[in-house]
Coordinates of N, CA and C in Angstrom, one line a residue:
X3 N 0.8 -1.2 0.0 CA 0.0 0.0 0.0 C 0.9 1.2 0.0
X4 N 0.7 2.2 -1.0 CA 1.6 3.2 -1.1 C 1.0 4.6 -0.6
X5 N -0.3 4.7 -0.4 CA -0.8 6.1 0.0 C -0.6 6.3 1.5
X6 N -0.7 7.6 1.9 CA -0.6 7.9 3.4 C -1.9 8.0 4.0
X7 N -2.0 7.4 5.1 CA -3.4 7.4 5.8 C -3.3 8.4 6.8
X8 N -4.5 9.2 6.9 CA -4.6 10.2 7.8 C -5.1 9.6 9.2
X9 N -4.3 9.7 10.2 CA -4.6 9.2 11.5 C -4.8 10.2 12.5
X10 N -5.7 10.2 13.4 CA -5.9 11.1 14.5 C -5.8 10.3 15.8
X11 N -4.9 10.8 16.6 CA -4.8 10.2 18.0 C -5.3 11.1 19.0
X12 N -6.2 10.6 19.8 CA -6.9 11.5 20.8 C -6.4 10.9 22.1
X13 N -5.7 11.7 22.9 CA -5.3 11.3 24.3 C -6.2 12.0 25.3
X14 N -6.9 11.3 25.9 CA -8.0 11.9 26.8 C -7.5 12.3 28.2
X15 N -6.2 12.1 28.5 CA -5.7 12.4 29.8 C -5.7 13.9 30.1
X16 N -5.9 14.3 31.3 CA -5.9 15.5 31.8 C -4.5 16.1 32.3
X17 N -3.5 15.2 32.2 CA -2.2 15.4 32.7 C -1.2 15.3 31.6
X18 N -0.1 16.0 31.8 CA 1.0 16.0 30.8 C 2.2 16.0 31.6
X19 N 3.0 15.0 31.6 CA 3.0 13.7 30.8 C 1.9 12.9 31.4
X20 N 1.6 11.8 30.7 CA 0.6 10.8 31.1 C 1.0 9.4 30.6
X21 N 0.4 8.4 31.3 CA 0.6 7.1 30.9 C -0.3 6.8 29.6
X22 N -1.4 7.4 29.5 CA -2.3 7.3 28.3 C -1.5 7.8 27.1
X23 N -0.9 8.8 27.2 CA -0.1 9.3 26.0 C 1.1 8.3 25.8
X24 N 1.7 7.8 26.8 CA 2.8 6.9 26.6 C 2.3 5.6 25.9
X25 N 1.2 5.1 26.3 CA 0.5 3.9 25.5 C 0.3 4.3 24.1
X26 N -0.4 5.4 23.8 CA -0.7 5.8 22.5 C 0.6 6.0 21.6
X27 N 1.6 6.6 22.3 CA 2.9 6.8 21.5 C 3.4 5.6 21.1
X28 N 3.5 4.6 22.0 CA 4.1 3.2 21.6 C 3.3 2.6 20.5
X29 N 1.9 2.8 20.6 CA 1.1 2.2 19.5 C 1.4 2.9 18.1
X30 N 1.5 4.2 18.2 CA 1.7 5.0 16.9 C 3.1 4.6 16.3
X31 N 4.1 4.5 17.1 CA 5.5 4.1 16.7 C 5.5 2.8 16.0
X32 N 4.7 1.8 16.5 CA 4.6 0.5 15.9 C 3.7 0.5 14.6
X33 N 2.7 1.3 14.6 CA 1.9 1.6 13.4 C 2.8 2.3 12.2
X34 N 3.5 3.3 12.7 CA 4.4 3.9 11.5 C 5.4 3.0 10.9
X35 N 5.8 1.9 11.7 CA 6.8 1.0 11.1 C 6.1 0.1 10.1
X36 N 4.7 0.1 10.0 CA 4.0 -0.8 9.2 C 3.3 -0.2 8.1
X37 N 2.8 1.1 8.3 CA 2.0 1.8 7.3 C 2.5 3.2 7.1
X38 N 2.3 3.8 5.9 CA 2.6 5.2 5.7 C 1.4 6.0 6.4
X39 N 1.7 6.8 7.4 CA 0.7 7.5 8.1 C 1.1 9.0 8.3
X40 N 0.1 9.8 8.3 CA 0.2 11.3 8.7 C -0.7 11.3 10.0
X41 N 0.0 11.7 11.1 CA -0.6 11.7 12.5 C -0.9 13.1 12.9
X42 N -2.1 13.3 13.3 CA -2.5 14.5 14.1 C -2.9 14.1 15.5
X43 N -2.1 14.7 16.4 CA -2.2 14.5 17.8 C -3.2 15.4 18.4
X44 N -4.1 15.0 19.2 CA -4.9 15.7 20.1 C -4.8 15.3 21.5
X45 N -4.2 16.2 22.3 CA -4.0 15.9 23.7 C -5.0 16.8 24.5
X46 N -5.9 16.1 25.1 CA -6.9 16.9 25.9 C -6.3 17.8 26.9
X47 N -5.2 17.5 27.5 CA -4.5 18.2 28.5 C -4.1 19.6 27.9
X48 N -3.7 19.5 26.7 CA -3.2 20.8 25.9 C -4.4 21.7 25.5
X49 N -5.6 21.1 25.3 CA -6.7 22.0 24.8 C -7.9 22.1 25.7
X50 N -7.5 21.7 27.0 CA -8.7 21.7 28.1 C -9.4 23.1 28.2
X51 N -8.6 24.2 28.3 CA -9.2 25.4 28.5 C -10.3 25.9 27.3
X52 N -9.8 25.7 26.1 CA -10.7 26.0 25.0 C -11.8 25.0 24.9
X53 N -11.5 23.8 25.3 CA -12.6 22.8 25.2 C -13.7 23.0 26.2
X54 N -13.3 23.3 27.5 CA -14.3 23.5 28.5 C -15.2 24.7 28.2
X55 N -14.6 25.7 27.6 CA -15.5 26.9 27.2 C -16.3 26.8 26.0
X56 N -16.2 25.6 25.3 CA -17.0 25.5 24.0 C -18.1 24.6 24.3
X57 N -19.3 25.2 24.4 CA -20.5 24.3 24.7 C -21.1 23.8 23.6
X58 N -21.0 24.4 22.3 CA -21.6 23.9 21.2 C -20.6 24.0 20.0
X59 N -20.8 23.3 18.9 CA -19.9 23.3 17.8 C -20.0 24.7 17.2
X60 N -21.1 25.4 17.1 CA -21.1 26.7 16.5 C -20.4 27.7 17.2
X61 N -20.2 27.5 18.4 CA -19.5 28.5 19.3 C -18.2 28.0 19.9
X62 N -17.6 26.9 19.2 CA -16.4 26.3 19.6 C -15.2 27.3 19.4
X63 N -14.3 27.2 20.3 CA -13.0 28.0 20.2 C -12.5 27.8 18.9
X64 N -12.0 28.9 18.2 CA -11.3 28.8 16.9 C -10.0 27.8 17.0
X65 N -9.5 27.8 18.2 CA -8.3 26.9 18.4 C -8.7 25.4 18.3
X66 N -9.9 25.1 18.5 CA -10.5 23.7 18.6 C -10.8 23.2 17.1
X67 N -11.2 24.2 16.2 CA -11.7 23.8 14.9 C -10.7 22.9 14.1
X68 N -9.4 23.2 14.1 CA -8.6 22.3 13.3 C -8.6 20.8 13.9
X69 N -8.8 20.6 15.2 CA -8.7 19.4 15.8 C -10.1 18.6 15.5
X70 N -11.2 19.4 15.5 CA -12.5 18.8 15.1 C -12.5 18.4 13.7
X71 N -12.0 19.2 12.9 CA -11.9 18.9 11.4 C -11.0 17.7 11.1
X72 N -9.9 17.6 11.9 CA -9.0 16.4 11.7 C -9.8 15.2 12.1
X73 N -10.5 15.2 13.3 CA -11.2 14.0 13.6 C -12.3 13.6 12.5
X74 N -13.0 14.6 12.0 CA -14.0 14.4 11.0 C -13.5 13.9 9.7
X75 N -12.2 14.2 9.4 CA -11.6 13.8 8.1 C -10.6 12.7 8.2
X76 N -10.7 12.0 9.5 CA -9.6 11.0 9.8 C -10.0 9.7 9.0
X77 N -9.0 8.9 8.6 CA -9.2 7.6 8.0 C -9.0 6.6 9.1
X78 N -8.5 6.9 10.2 CA -8.2 6.1 11.3 C -8.2 6.9 12.5
X79 N -8.9 6.6 13.6 CA -8.8 7.2 14.9 C -8.3 6.2 15.9
X80 N -7.4 6.7 16.7 CA -6.8 5.9 17.8 C -7.2 6.8 19.1
X81 N -8.0 6.3 19.9 CA -8.7 7.0 20.9 C -8.2 6.3 22.2
X82 N -7.8 7.1 23.2 CA -7.4 6.5 24.5 C -7.7 7.5 25.6
X83 N -8.1 6.9 26.8 CA -8.4 7.7 27.9 C -7.9 7.0 29.2
X84 N -7.5 7.7 30.2 CA -7.4 7.1 31.5 C -8.8 6.8 32.0
X85 N -8.9 5.9 33.0 CA -10.1 5.5 33.6 C -10.3 6.4 34.8
X86 N -11.4 7.2 34.9 CA -11.9 7.9 36.0 C -13.3 7.3 36.4
X87 N -13.4 6.7 37.6 CA -14.7 6.3 38.1 C -15.4 5.5 37.0
X88 N -14.7 4.5 36.5 CA -15.2 3.4 35.6 C -15.6 4.0 34.2
X89 N -15.0 5.2 33.8 CA -15.3 5.7 32.5 C -14.2 6.5 32.0
X90 N -14.3 7.1 30.8 CA -13.3 8.0 30.2 C -13.5 9.4 30.8
X91 N -12.5 10.2 30.5 CA -12.6 11.6 31.2 C -13.7 12.4 30.5
X92 N -14.2 13.4 31.3 CA -15.3 14.2 30.9 C -14.9 15.0 29.7
X93 N -13.7 15.6 29.7 CA -13.3 16.4 28.5 C -13.0 15.6 27.3
X94 N -12.6 14.3 27.4 CA -12.5 13.4 26.3 C -14.0 13.3 25.6
X95 N -14.9 13.0 26.5 CA -16.3 12.9 26.0 C -16.8 14.2 25.4
X96 N -16.4 15.4 26.0 CA -16.9 16.7 25.5 C -16.4 16.9 24.1
X97 N -15.1 16.6 23.9 CA -14.5 16.8 22.6 C -15.3 16.1 21.5
X98 N -15.7 14.8 21.8 CA -16.5 14.1 20.8 C -18.0 14.7 20.9
X99 N -18.5 15.3 21.9 CA -19.7 16.0 21.7 C -19.7 17.1 20.7
X100 N -18.7 17.5 20.3 CA -18.5 18.6 19.4 C -18.3 18.2 17.9
X101 N -18.0 16.9 17.8 CA -17.9 16.2 16.5 C -19.2 16.0 15.7
X102 N -19.1 16.3 14.4 CA -20.4 16.0 13.6 C -20.7 14.6 13.7
X103 N -22.0 14.3 14.2 CA -22.3 12.9 14.4 C -22.4 12.0 13.2
X104 N -22.2 12.6 12.0 CA -22.3 11.7 10.8 C -20.9 11.5 10.3
X105 N -19.9 12.1 10.7 CA -18.6 12.3 10.1 C -17.8 11.0 10.3
X106 N -18.1 10.1 11.3 CA -17.3 9.0 11.5 C -17.8 7.6 11.0
X107 N -19.0 7.7 10.3 CA -19.5 6.4 9.7 C -18.5 5.6 9.0
X108 N -18.4 4.4 9.6 CA -17.4 3.4 9.0 C -15.9 3.6 9.1
X109 N -15.6 4.7 9.9 CA -14.1 4.9 10.2 C -13.6 4.0 11.2
X110 N -12.6 3.3 11.1 CA -12.0 2.4 12.0 C -11.5 3.2 13.1
X111 N -11.7 2.6 14.3 CA -11.3 3.3 15.6 C -10.6 2.2 16.4
X112 N -9.4 2.5 16.8 CA -8.7 1.6 17.7 C -8.7 2.2 19.1
X113 N -9.2 1.4 20.0 CA -9.5 2.0 21.4 C -8.4 1.5 22.4
X114 N -8.2 2.5 23.3 CA -7.2 2.1 24.4 C -7.5 2.9 25.7
X115 N -7.1 2.4 26.7 CA -7.3 3.0 28.0 C -6.2 2.6 29.0
X116 N -6.1 3.4 30.1 CA -5.1 3.1 31.1 C -5.8 3.2 32.4
X117 N -5.3 2.5 33.4 CA -5.9 2.6 34.7 C -5.1 2.0 35.8
X118 N -5.6 2.1 37.1 CA -4.8 1.7 38.2 C -4.8 0.2 38.4
X119 N -5.8 -0.5 37.8 CA -5.9 -1.9 38.0 C -6.7 -2.6 37.0
X120 N -6.5 -4.0 37.0 CA -7.2 -4.8 35.9 C -8.7 -4.6 35.9
X121 N -9.3 -4.2 36.9 CA -10.8 -4.2 37.0 C -11.4 -3.1 36.1
X122 N -10.5 -2.1 35.8 CA -11.0 -1.1 35.0 C -11.0 -1.5 33.4
X123 N -10.4 -2.6 33.1 CA -10.2 -2.8 31.6 C -11.5 -2.9 30.9
X124 N -12.6 -3.2 31.5 CA -13.9 -3.2 30.8 C -14.4 -1.9 30.3
X125 N -13.7 -0.8 30.6 CA -14.0 0.5 30.1 C -14.0 0.5 28.6
X126 N -13.2 -0.3 28.0 CA -13.1 -0.3 26.6 C -14.5 -0.8 26.0
X127 N -15.0 -1.9 26.5 CA -16.2 -2.4 26.0 C -17.4 -1.8 26.5
X128 N -17.5 -1.3 27.7 CA -18.6 -0.7 28.3 C -18.8 0.8 28.2
X129 N -17.7 1.5 27.8 CA -17.8 2.9 27.7 C -17.4 3.4 26.4
X130 N -16.2 3.0 26.0 CA -15.7 3.5 24.7 C -16.4 2.9 23.4
X131 N -16.6 1.7 23.4 CA -17.3 1.2 22.2 C -18.7 1.7 22.0
X132 N -19.6 1.9 23.1 CA -20.8 2.5 22.8 C -20.7 4.0 22.3
X133 N -19.7 4.7 22.9 CA -19.5 6.0 22.4 C -19.2 6.1 20.9
X134 N -18.4 5.3 20.3 CA -18.2 5.2 19.0 C -19.2 4.6 18.1
X135 N -20.0 3.7 18.8 CA -21.2 3.1 18.2 C -22.2 4.1 17.8
X136 N -22.3 5.1 18.7 CA -23.2 6.2 18.3 C -22.9 6.9 17.0
X137 N -21.6 7.0 16.7 CA -21.2 7.7 15.5 C -21.1 6.7 14.3
X138 N -21.5 5.5 14.6 CA -21.5 4.5 13.5 C -20.1 4.2 13.0
X139 N -19.1 4.3 13.8 CA -17.7 4.2 13.5 C -17.5 2.6 13.6
X140 N -16.5 2.2 13.0 CA -16.1 0.8 13.0 C -15.0 0.5 14.1
X141 N -15.4 0.2 15.3 CA -14.5 -0.1 16.4 C -13.9 -1.4 16.1
X142 N -12.5 -1.4 16.1 CA -11.7 -2.6 15.9 C -11.8 -3.6 16.9
X143 N -11.6 -4.9 16.7 CA -11.9 -5.9 17.7 C -11.1 -5.9 19.0
X144 N -9.8 -5.5 18.8 CA -8.8 -5.6 20.0 C -8.6 -4.1 20.5
X145 N -8.9 -3.9 21.8 CA -8.6 -2.8 22.5 C -7.4 -3.0 23.3
X146 N -6.7 -1.9 23.7 CA -5.5 -2.0 24.5 C -5.8 -1.3 26.0
X147 N -5.4 -2.1 26.9 CA -5.6 -1.6 28.3 C -4.3 -1.9 29.0
X148 N -3.8 -0.9 29.7 CA -2.6 -1.1 30.5 C -2.7 -0.4 31.9
X149 N -2.2 -1.1 32.8 CA -2.2 -0.6 34.3 C -0.9 0.2 34.5
X150 N -0.8 0.8 35.7 CA 0.3 1.6 36.0 C 1.6 0.7 36.1
X151 N 1.5 -0.5 36.2 CA 2.7 -1.4 36.3 C 3.4 -1.5 35.0
X152 N 2.7 -1.3 34.0 CA 3.3 -1.4 32.6 C 4.2 -0.2 32.2
X153 N 4.3 0.8 33.0 CA 5.0 2.0 32.6 C 6.2 2.3 33.6
X154 N 7.2 3.0 33.0 CA 8.3 3.5 33.8 C 8.3 5.0 33.4
X155 N 8.1 5.8 34.3 CA 8.2 7.3 34.0 C 7.3 7.6 32.7
X156 N 6.1 7.1 32.7 CA 5.0 7.4 31.7 C 5.5 6.8 30.4
X157 N 6.4 6.0 30.3 CA 6.8 5.3 29.0 C 6.4 3.9 29.2
X158 N 5.9 3.2 28.2 CA 5.4 1.9 28.2 C 6.7 1.0 28.1
X159 N 6.8 0.1 29.1 CA 8.0 -0.8 29.2 C 7.7 -2.3 29.3
X160 N 6.4 -2.6 29.5 CA 6.0 -4.0 29.7 C 6.0 -4.8 28.4
X161 N 6.8 -5.8 28.2 CA 6.9 -6.6 27.0 C 5.6 -7.2 26.6
X162 N 4.7 -7.5 27.6 CA 3.4 -8.1 27.2 C 2.6 -7.1 26.5
X163 N 2.7 -5.8 26.9 CA 1.9 -4.8 26.2 C 2.3 -4.6 24.7
X164 N 3.6 -4.8 24.5 CA 4.0 -4.6 23.1 C 3.5 -5.7 22.3
X165 N 3.4 -6.9 22.9 CA 2.7 -8.0 22.2 C 1.3 -7.7 21.8
X166 N 0.6 -7.1 22.8 CA -0.8 -6.8 22.6 C -1.0 -5.7 21.5
X167 N 0.0 -4.8 21.5 CA -0.1 -3.7 20.5 C 0.0 -4.5 19.1
X168 N 0.9 -5.4 18.9 CA 1.1 -6.1 17.6 C -0.2 -6.8 17.3
X169 N -0.9 -7.4 18.2 CA -2.2 -8.1 18.0 C -3.2 -7.1 17.6
X170 N -3.2 -5.9 18.3 CA -4.3 -4.9 18.0 C -4.0 -4.3 16.6
X171 N -2.8 -4.3 16.2 CA -2.6 -3.7 14.9 C -2.9 -4.6 13.7
X172 N -3.0 -5.9 13.9 CA -3.4 -6.8 12.8 C -4.7 -6.4 12.1
X173 N -5.8 -6.1 12.9 CA -7.1 -5.6 12.1 C -6.9 -4.3 11.4
X174 N -6.1 -3.4 11.9 CA -5.9 -2.1 11.3 C -5.1 -2.4 10.0
X175 N -4.1 -3.2 9.9 CA -3.4 -3.5 8.7 C -4.4 -4.1 7.7
X176 N -5.2 -5.2 8.2 CA -6.1 -5.9 7.4 C -7.1 -4.9 6.8
X177 N -7.6 -3.9 7.6 CA -8.6 -3.1 7.2 C -8.1 -2.2 5.9
X178 N -6.9 -1.7 6.1 CA -6.4 -0.9 5.1 C -5.8 -1.5 3.8
X179 N -5.4 -2.7 4.0 CA -4.9 -3.6 2.9 C -6.1 -4.1 2.1
X180 N -7.1 -4.5 2.8 CA -8.4 -4.9 2.1 C -9.0 -3.7 1.4
X181 N -9.0 -2.5 1.9 CA -9.5 -1.3 1.2 C -8.7 -1.1 0.0
X182 N -7.3 -1.3 0.1 CA -6.5 -1.0 -1.1 C -6.7 -2.0 -2.2
X183 N -7.0 -3.3 -1.8 CA -7.4 -4.3 -2.8 C -8.6 -4.1 -3.5
X184 N -9.6 -3.6 -2.7 CA -10.9 -3.2 -3.3 C -10.7 -2.1 -4.3
X185 N -9.8 -1.1 -3.9 CA -9.7 0.0 -4.9 C -9.0 -0.3 -6.2
X186 N -8.1 -1.3 -6.0 CA -7.4 -1.7 -7.2 C -8.1 -2.6 -8.1

């Protein structure tokens, strides 16, 4: 496959640095080794002020518009959030509240989350999948979840997590190779 794929990575953490960003960074690095991608990063921690003050799309902060347009024009979304009280962060959800509800139909979405313990891993299936189902996006079958033990200074270091990343990327690669075969 020779064309470049537009990827938007949304890190829902309210902190900088964050383990969520570390997980997403490791994922993107592995994806870049396998596909030609153009990455647009959205770190909720960096846009929190403009995001919190934007109640509707029509009155959204001008600084948010490029991020919203990037999401709406993405060919792949990688979305991750830390777990707060069994769900994603409020500002992560608010960002997607401002996205055109028809823009993500059929767009593949790779889900990721970080949390303090294994009991929070269900956030992927019980919170993130339903959010993207509303948009009629194509959530990919493998989500990535990592606990605090998988990191050293916000960098992913657990070898088992790198294996999970490789497994999670298989459907991504299949999705784009199949689309390229159909186009040819």
